[in-house]
Structures are given as structure tokens and as C-alpha cells.
XYZ file of C-alpha atoms in Angstrom:
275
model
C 130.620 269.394 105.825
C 127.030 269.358 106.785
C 125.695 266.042 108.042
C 123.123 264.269 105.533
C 119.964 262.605 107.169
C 117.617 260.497 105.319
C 114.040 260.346 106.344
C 112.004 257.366 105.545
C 108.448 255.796 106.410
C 108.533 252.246 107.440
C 105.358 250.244 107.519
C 105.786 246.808 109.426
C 103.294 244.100 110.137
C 102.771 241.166 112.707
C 100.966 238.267 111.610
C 100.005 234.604 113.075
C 97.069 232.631 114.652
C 95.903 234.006 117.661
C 97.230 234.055 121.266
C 100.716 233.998 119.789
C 102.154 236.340 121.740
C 102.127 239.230 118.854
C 101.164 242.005 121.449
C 102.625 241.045 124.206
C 106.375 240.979 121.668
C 105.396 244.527 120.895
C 104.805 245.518 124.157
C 107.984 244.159 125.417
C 109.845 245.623 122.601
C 108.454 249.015 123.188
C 107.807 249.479 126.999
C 110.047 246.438 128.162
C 106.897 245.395 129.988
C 104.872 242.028 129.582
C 101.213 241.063 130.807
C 100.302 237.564 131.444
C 96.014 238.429 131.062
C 95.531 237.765 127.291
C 93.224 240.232 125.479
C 92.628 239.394 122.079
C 93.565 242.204 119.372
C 90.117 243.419 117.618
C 91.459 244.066 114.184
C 95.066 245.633 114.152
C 96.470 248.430 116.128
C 99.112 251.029 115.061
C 102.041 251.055 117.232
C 104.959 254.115 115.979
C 108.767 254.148 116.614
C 111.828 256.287 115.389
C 114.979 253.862 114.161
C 118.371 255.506 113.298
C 121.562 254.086 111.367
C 124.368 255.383 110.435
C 124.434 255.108 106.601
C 128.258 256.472 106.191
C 130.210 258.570 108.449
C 128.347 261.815 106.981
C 125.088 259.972 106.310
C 122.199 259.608 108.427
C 118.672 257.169 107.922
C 116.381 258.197 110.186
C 113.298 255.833 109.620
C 109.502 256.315 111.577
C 108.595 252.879 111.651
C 104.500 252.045 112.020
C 104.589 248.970 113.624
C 100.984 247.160 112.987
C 99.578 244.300 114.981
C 97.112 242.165 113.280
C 94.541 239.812 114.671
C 94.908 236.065 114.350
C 91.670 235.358 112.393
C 91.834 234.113 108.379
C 88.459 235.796 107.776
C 89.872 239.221 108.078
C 93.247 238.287 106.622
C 91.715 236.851 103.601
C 88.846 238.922 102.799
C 90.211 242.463 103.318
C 94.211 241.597 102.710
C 95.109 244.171 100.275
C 93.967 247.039 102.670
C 95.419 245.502 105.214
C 99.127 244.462 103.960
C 99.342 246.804 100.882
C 102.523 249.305 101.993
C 104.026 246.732 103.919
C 107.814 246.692 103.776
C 108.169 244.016 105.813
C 106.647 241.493 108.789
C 107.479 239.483 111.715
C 105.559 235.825 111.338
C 104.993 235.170 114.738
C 104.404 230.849 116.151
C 103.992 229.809 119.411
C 106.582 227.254 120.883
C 103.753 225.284 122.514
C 101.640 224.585 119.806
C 102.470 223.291 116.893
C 99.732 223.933 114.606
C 100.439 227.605 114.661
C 103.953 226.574 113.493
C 102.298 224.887 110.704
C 99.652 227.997 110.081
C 102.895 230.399 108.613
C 103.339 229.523 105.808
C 99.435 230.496 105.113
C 100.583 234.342 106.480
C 103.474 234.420 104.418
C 102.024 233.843 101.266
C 98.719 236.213 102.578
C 101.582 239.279 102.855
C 103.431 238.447 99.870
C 100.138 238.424 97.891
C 99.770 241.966 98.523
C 103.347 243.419 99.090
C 105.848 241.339 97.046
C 108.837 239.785 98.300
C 109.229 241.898 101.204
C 111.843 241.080 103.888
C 110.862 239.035 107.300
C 111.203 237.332 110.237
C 110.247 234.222 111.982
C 109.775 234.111 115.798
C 108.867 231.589 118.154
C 107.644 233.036 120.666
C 107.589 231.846 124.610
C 110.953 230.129 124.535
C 110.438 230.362 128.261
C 108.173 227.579 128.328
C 110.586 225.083 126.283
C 110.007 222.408 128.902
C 106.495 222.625 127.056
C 107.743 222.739 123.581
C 105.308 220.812 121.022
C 108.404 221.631 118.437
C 110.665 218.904 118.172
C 112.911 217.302 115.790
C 110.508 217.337 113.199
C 108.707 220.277 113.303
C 112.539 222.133 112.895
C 112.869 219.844 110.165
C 109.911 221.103 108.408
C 110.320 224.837 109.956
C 113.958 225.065 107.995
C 112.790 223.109 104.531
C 109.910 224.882 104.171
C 111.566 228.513 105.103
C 115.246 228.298 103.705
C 117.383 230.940 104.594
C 114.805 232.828 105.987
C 115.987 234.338 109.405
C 114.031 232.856 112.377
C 114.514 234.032 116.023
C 113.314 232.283 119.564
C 111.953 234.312 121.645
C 110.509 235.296 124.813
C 107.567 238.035 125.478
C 107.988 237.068 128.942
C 111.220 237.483 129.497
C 112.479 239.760 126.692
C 115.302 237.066 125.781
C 115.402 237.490 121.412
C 112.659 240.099 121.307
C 115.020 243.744 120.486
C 117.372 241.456 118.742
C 114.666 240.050 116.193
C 113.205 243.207 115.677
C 116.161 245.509 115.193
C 117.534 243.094 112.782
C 114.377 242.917 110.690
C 114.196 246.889 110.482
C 117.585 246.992 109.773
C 117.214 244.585 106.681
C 114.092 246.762 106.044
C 116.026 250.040 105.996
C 118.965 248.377 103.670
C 116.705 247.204 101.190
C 114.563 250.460 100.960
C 118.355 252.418 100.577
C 118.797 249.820 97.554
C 115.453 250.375 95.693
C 116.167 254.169 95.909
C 119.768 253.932 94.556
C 118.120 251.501 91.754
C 115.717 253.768 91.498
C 117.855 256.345 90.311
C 119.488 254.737 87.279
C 115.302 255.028 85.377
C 115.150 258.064 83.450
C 112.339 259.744 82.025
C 112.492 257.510 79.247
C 112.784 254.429 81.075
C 109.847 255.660 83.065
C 107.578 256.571 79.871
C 108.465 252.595 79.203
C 106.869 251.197 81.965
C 103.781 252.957 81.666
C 103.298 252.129 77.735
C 104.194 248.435 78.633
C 101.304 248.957 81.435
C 98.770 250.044 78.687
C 99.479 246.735 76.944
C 99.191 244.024 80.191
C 100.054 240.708 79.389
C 100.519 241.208 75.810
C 103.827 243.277 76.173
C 105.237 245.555 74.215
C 107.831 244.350 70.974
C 111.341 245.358 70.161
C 109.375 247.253 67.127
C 106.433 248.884 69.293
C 109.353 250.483 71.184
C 111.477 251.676 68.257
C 107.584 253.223 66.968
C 106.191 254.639 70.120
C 109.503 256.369 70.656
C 110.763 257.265 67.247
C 113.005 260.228 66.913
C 114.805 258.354 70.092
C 118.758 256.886 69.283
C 118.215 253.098 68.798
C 121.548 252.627 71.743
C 119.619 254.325 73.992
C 116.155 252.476 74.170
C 118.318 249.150 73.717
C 119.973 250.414 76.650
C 116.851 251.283 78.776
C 115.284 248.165 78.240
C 118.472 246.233 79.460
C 118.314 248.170 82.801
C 114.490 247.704 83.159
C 115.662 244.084 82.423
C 118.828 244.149 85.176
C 116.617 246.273 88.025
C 113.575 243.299 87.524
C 110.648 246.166 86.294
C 110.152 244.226 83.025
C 110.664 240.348 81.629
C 112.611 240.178 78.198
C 111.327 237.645 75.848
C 112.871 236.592 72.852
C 110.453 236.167 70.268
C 112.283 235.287 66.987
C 115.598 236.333 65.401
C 116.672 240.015 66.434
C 113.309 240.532 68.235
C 112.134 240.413 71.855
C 108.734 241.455 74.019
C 109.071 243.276 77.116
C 106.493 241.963 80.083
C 105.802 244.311 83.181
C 106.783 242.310 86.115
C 104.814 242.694 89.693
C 107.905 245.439 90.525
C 107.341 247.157 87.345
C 103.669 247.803 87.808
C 103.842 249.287 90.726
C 106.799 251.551 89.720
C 104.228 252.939 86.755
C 100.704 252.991 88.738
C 101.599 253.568 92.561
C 103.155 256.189 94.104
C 106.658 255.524 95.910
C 106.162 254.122 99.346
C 109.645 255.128 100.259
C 109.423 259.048 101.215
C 112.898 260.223 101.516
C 113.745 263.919 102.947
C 117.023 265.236 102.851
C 117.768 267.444 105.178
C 120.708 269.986 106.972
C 121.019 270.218 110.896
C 120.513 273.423 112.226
């Protein structure tokens, strides 16, 4: 039986204050090399990479992953953040072990990509572990760091030395890949119908759309199957479901939902045969 591969796009940001250690991570995941003479990143810079994982025994992803490294500056982030985080499916939030203040900056980057790119899976590092005789992070600052980010994966790591860098990132693109696989298989279950939903409940915005609208809009349509369409909009998280009296409910677009009807798919999947 022919081998499956799945193809996918990845686009993957790094973001924190400056001098972080952002390029020099990249560099030392990508060339396993590491400069000590800091250069500042002018804007961002587009760094590519192929990632493979066995999906099942006959099923391959193979993902190109754009790896994007950001400049430290909230000017930039703030005033042009949709061009630059729109696409993202995911980010390393990058703090530097000896200073605290760009411990304190994340969640401010955080909230800057989810803005712009949902609830996208990430990562934590602090980088320069090497330099823990230095540490300004103490008991209370991992107090704070784990309250403020629960259950959020978090990695120490070293530029310098490489200790936690592959690890951090291969885990993060891994999450990345999983969660793109389990859009697409959601993805799946919306029908034409389902899909002709999302863009009439676009046309109304915040208003939403009524149990009746539905039943009007797509007369002619069995009553069991639009019940059952809205339920899986519901269930998948494209629309809210608001009951609005006895027997009657409004449908509400939700963030996921409006990019389903307005934006084409960022995931690009190619199935292919090997020669």
C-alpha cells in the first residue's frame, strides 16, 4: 500500500524584549552555532525548515516550517501586529534569565499574538540558563511565571550552550503539527450547508442569526438536518448558541467561525504518492 504524506505550511514566530537571545536560539537551533557579538534584529527575518512525523505507520506529515524572528520593540509590535502575527500557528515567548523585567514583559507578547492569531499553541523559554549564577529569577518571579501562565509549557534554556534549545522547539512544532491535523479532521465534519451557515451568520455580526432565520434562509432543507448542523458548528466552537426564549435560540459567529467564512485555510495540505 502506497505510503500517504501530508504536506503542510507552518508559520512560527519569536517574540520578547530585546537582547533576549531570540536569534542567537534560532541560530543554535538551526546551525548548532552561537555568537556572543549582539546585533539587534531590524524588523523580523524569515528563517525556513522541513519537520517530519510519522502520523501512523502508513501516514506521513511533512511540515515547511517559516520560522520568523521579531524585533524586541512595542512600537512595531503594536502598531503593525496584524501583518505581522496574522498566519501564525504558533510562537516561542522568549525571557532572559538575568533580567527580570523581560520576564515580566510576556505576558504583553502573548496577548499581542493572540490578538491577531487566536489561541494558538506556545512556548516559554528562558533563555541563558548558563548564566544561573546571575539569575534575577527567584522564588518569586517562578511564583508569578507559573500563576500567571498555567499549564503553559515553559523550557530553560541555553543559546550558548544548546542545553533545552532542539528540545523546546521540536516540542512546540510538534504540538503545532497535532493541532493543525485536528482542525483538518474537524474540518471535515462542515458540509456545504454548514458552510453556507457561517457565512449568513457573518452577514448578520453581532446580531446573530435565530432558530427561525435559519429554518427561512434555508427552507426546502429537513428541519433534523439544520438542527443537526448547528449542533456541530456549536461542538467544533465556529458559532455560540444562545437560548433566547422557549424552543428558540440565536447563533453568534465566534473568532474561529469568522475566519472559517472570510479567510482562506492557512493549513495547505497535499496528499501525495512516492514515486
Amino acid at each position: 500500500m502506497p505510503r500517504q504524506i501530508r504536506k503542510m505550511k507552518i508559520k512560527i514566530v519569536l517574540v520578547g524584549e530585546r537582547a533576549v537571545g531570540k536569534t542567537s536560539l534560532i541560530h543554535r537551533y538551526l546551525f548548532n552555532t552561537f555568537d556572543d557579538t549582539y546585533r539587534g534584529t531590524l524588523g523580523s527575518k524569515l528563517h525556513l525548515l522541513s519537520f517530519s512525523k510519522y502520523v501512523t505507520a502508513d501516514q506521513i506529515v511533512e511540515a515547511q516550517v517559516a520560522l520568523f524572528d521579531l524585533m524586541g520593540e512595542h512600537a512595531p509590535r503594536d502598531a503593525f501586529r496584524d501583518a505581522i502575527f496574522w498566519g501564525a500557528h504558533g510562537f516561542l515567548a522568549v525571557a532572559d534569565l538575568t533580567r527580570s523585567d523581560t520576564l515580566y514583559q510576556l505576558p504583553l507578547w502573548v496577548e499581542a499574538v493572540h490578538s491577531v492569531a487566536e489561541e494558538v499553541p506556545y512556548t516559554l523559554i528562558l533563555n541563558k540558563a548558563d548564566l544561573v549564577p546571575n539569575s534575577a529569577i527567584g522564588p518569586r518571579e517562578t511564583h508569578w511565571l507559573l500563576s500567571k501562565f498555567p499549564e503553559v509549557p515553559y523550557a530553560l534554556a541555553s543559546a550558548k550552550t544548546g542545553m533545552g534549545v532542539g528540545a523546546a522547539f521540536d516540542a512546540l512544532i510538534e504540538r503545532v503539527v497535532d493541532r493543525v491535523l485536528e482542525r483538518s479532521r474537524a474540518r471535515r465534519h462542515l458540509n456545504v450547508l454548514a458552510e453556507r451557515m457561517l457565512v449568513f451568520a457573518l452577514k448578520r455580526g453581532t446580531v446573530g442569526v435565530t432558530k427561525n432565520e435559519l429554518l427561512l434562509a434555508f427552507k426546502g432543507t429537513d428541519y433534523g438536518t439544520i438542527m443537526a448542523e448547528v449542533d456541530a458548528l456549536h461542538q467544533l466552537g465556529y458559532v455560540v448558541k444562545e437560548e433566547i426564549g422557549p424552543g428558540n435560540f440565536r447563533i453568534i459567529l465566534t473568532p474561529l467561525g469568522e475566519a472559517s467564512a472570510t479567510k482562506p485555510e492557512r493549513d495547505e495540505f497535499v496528499v501525495e504518492e512516492p514515486t
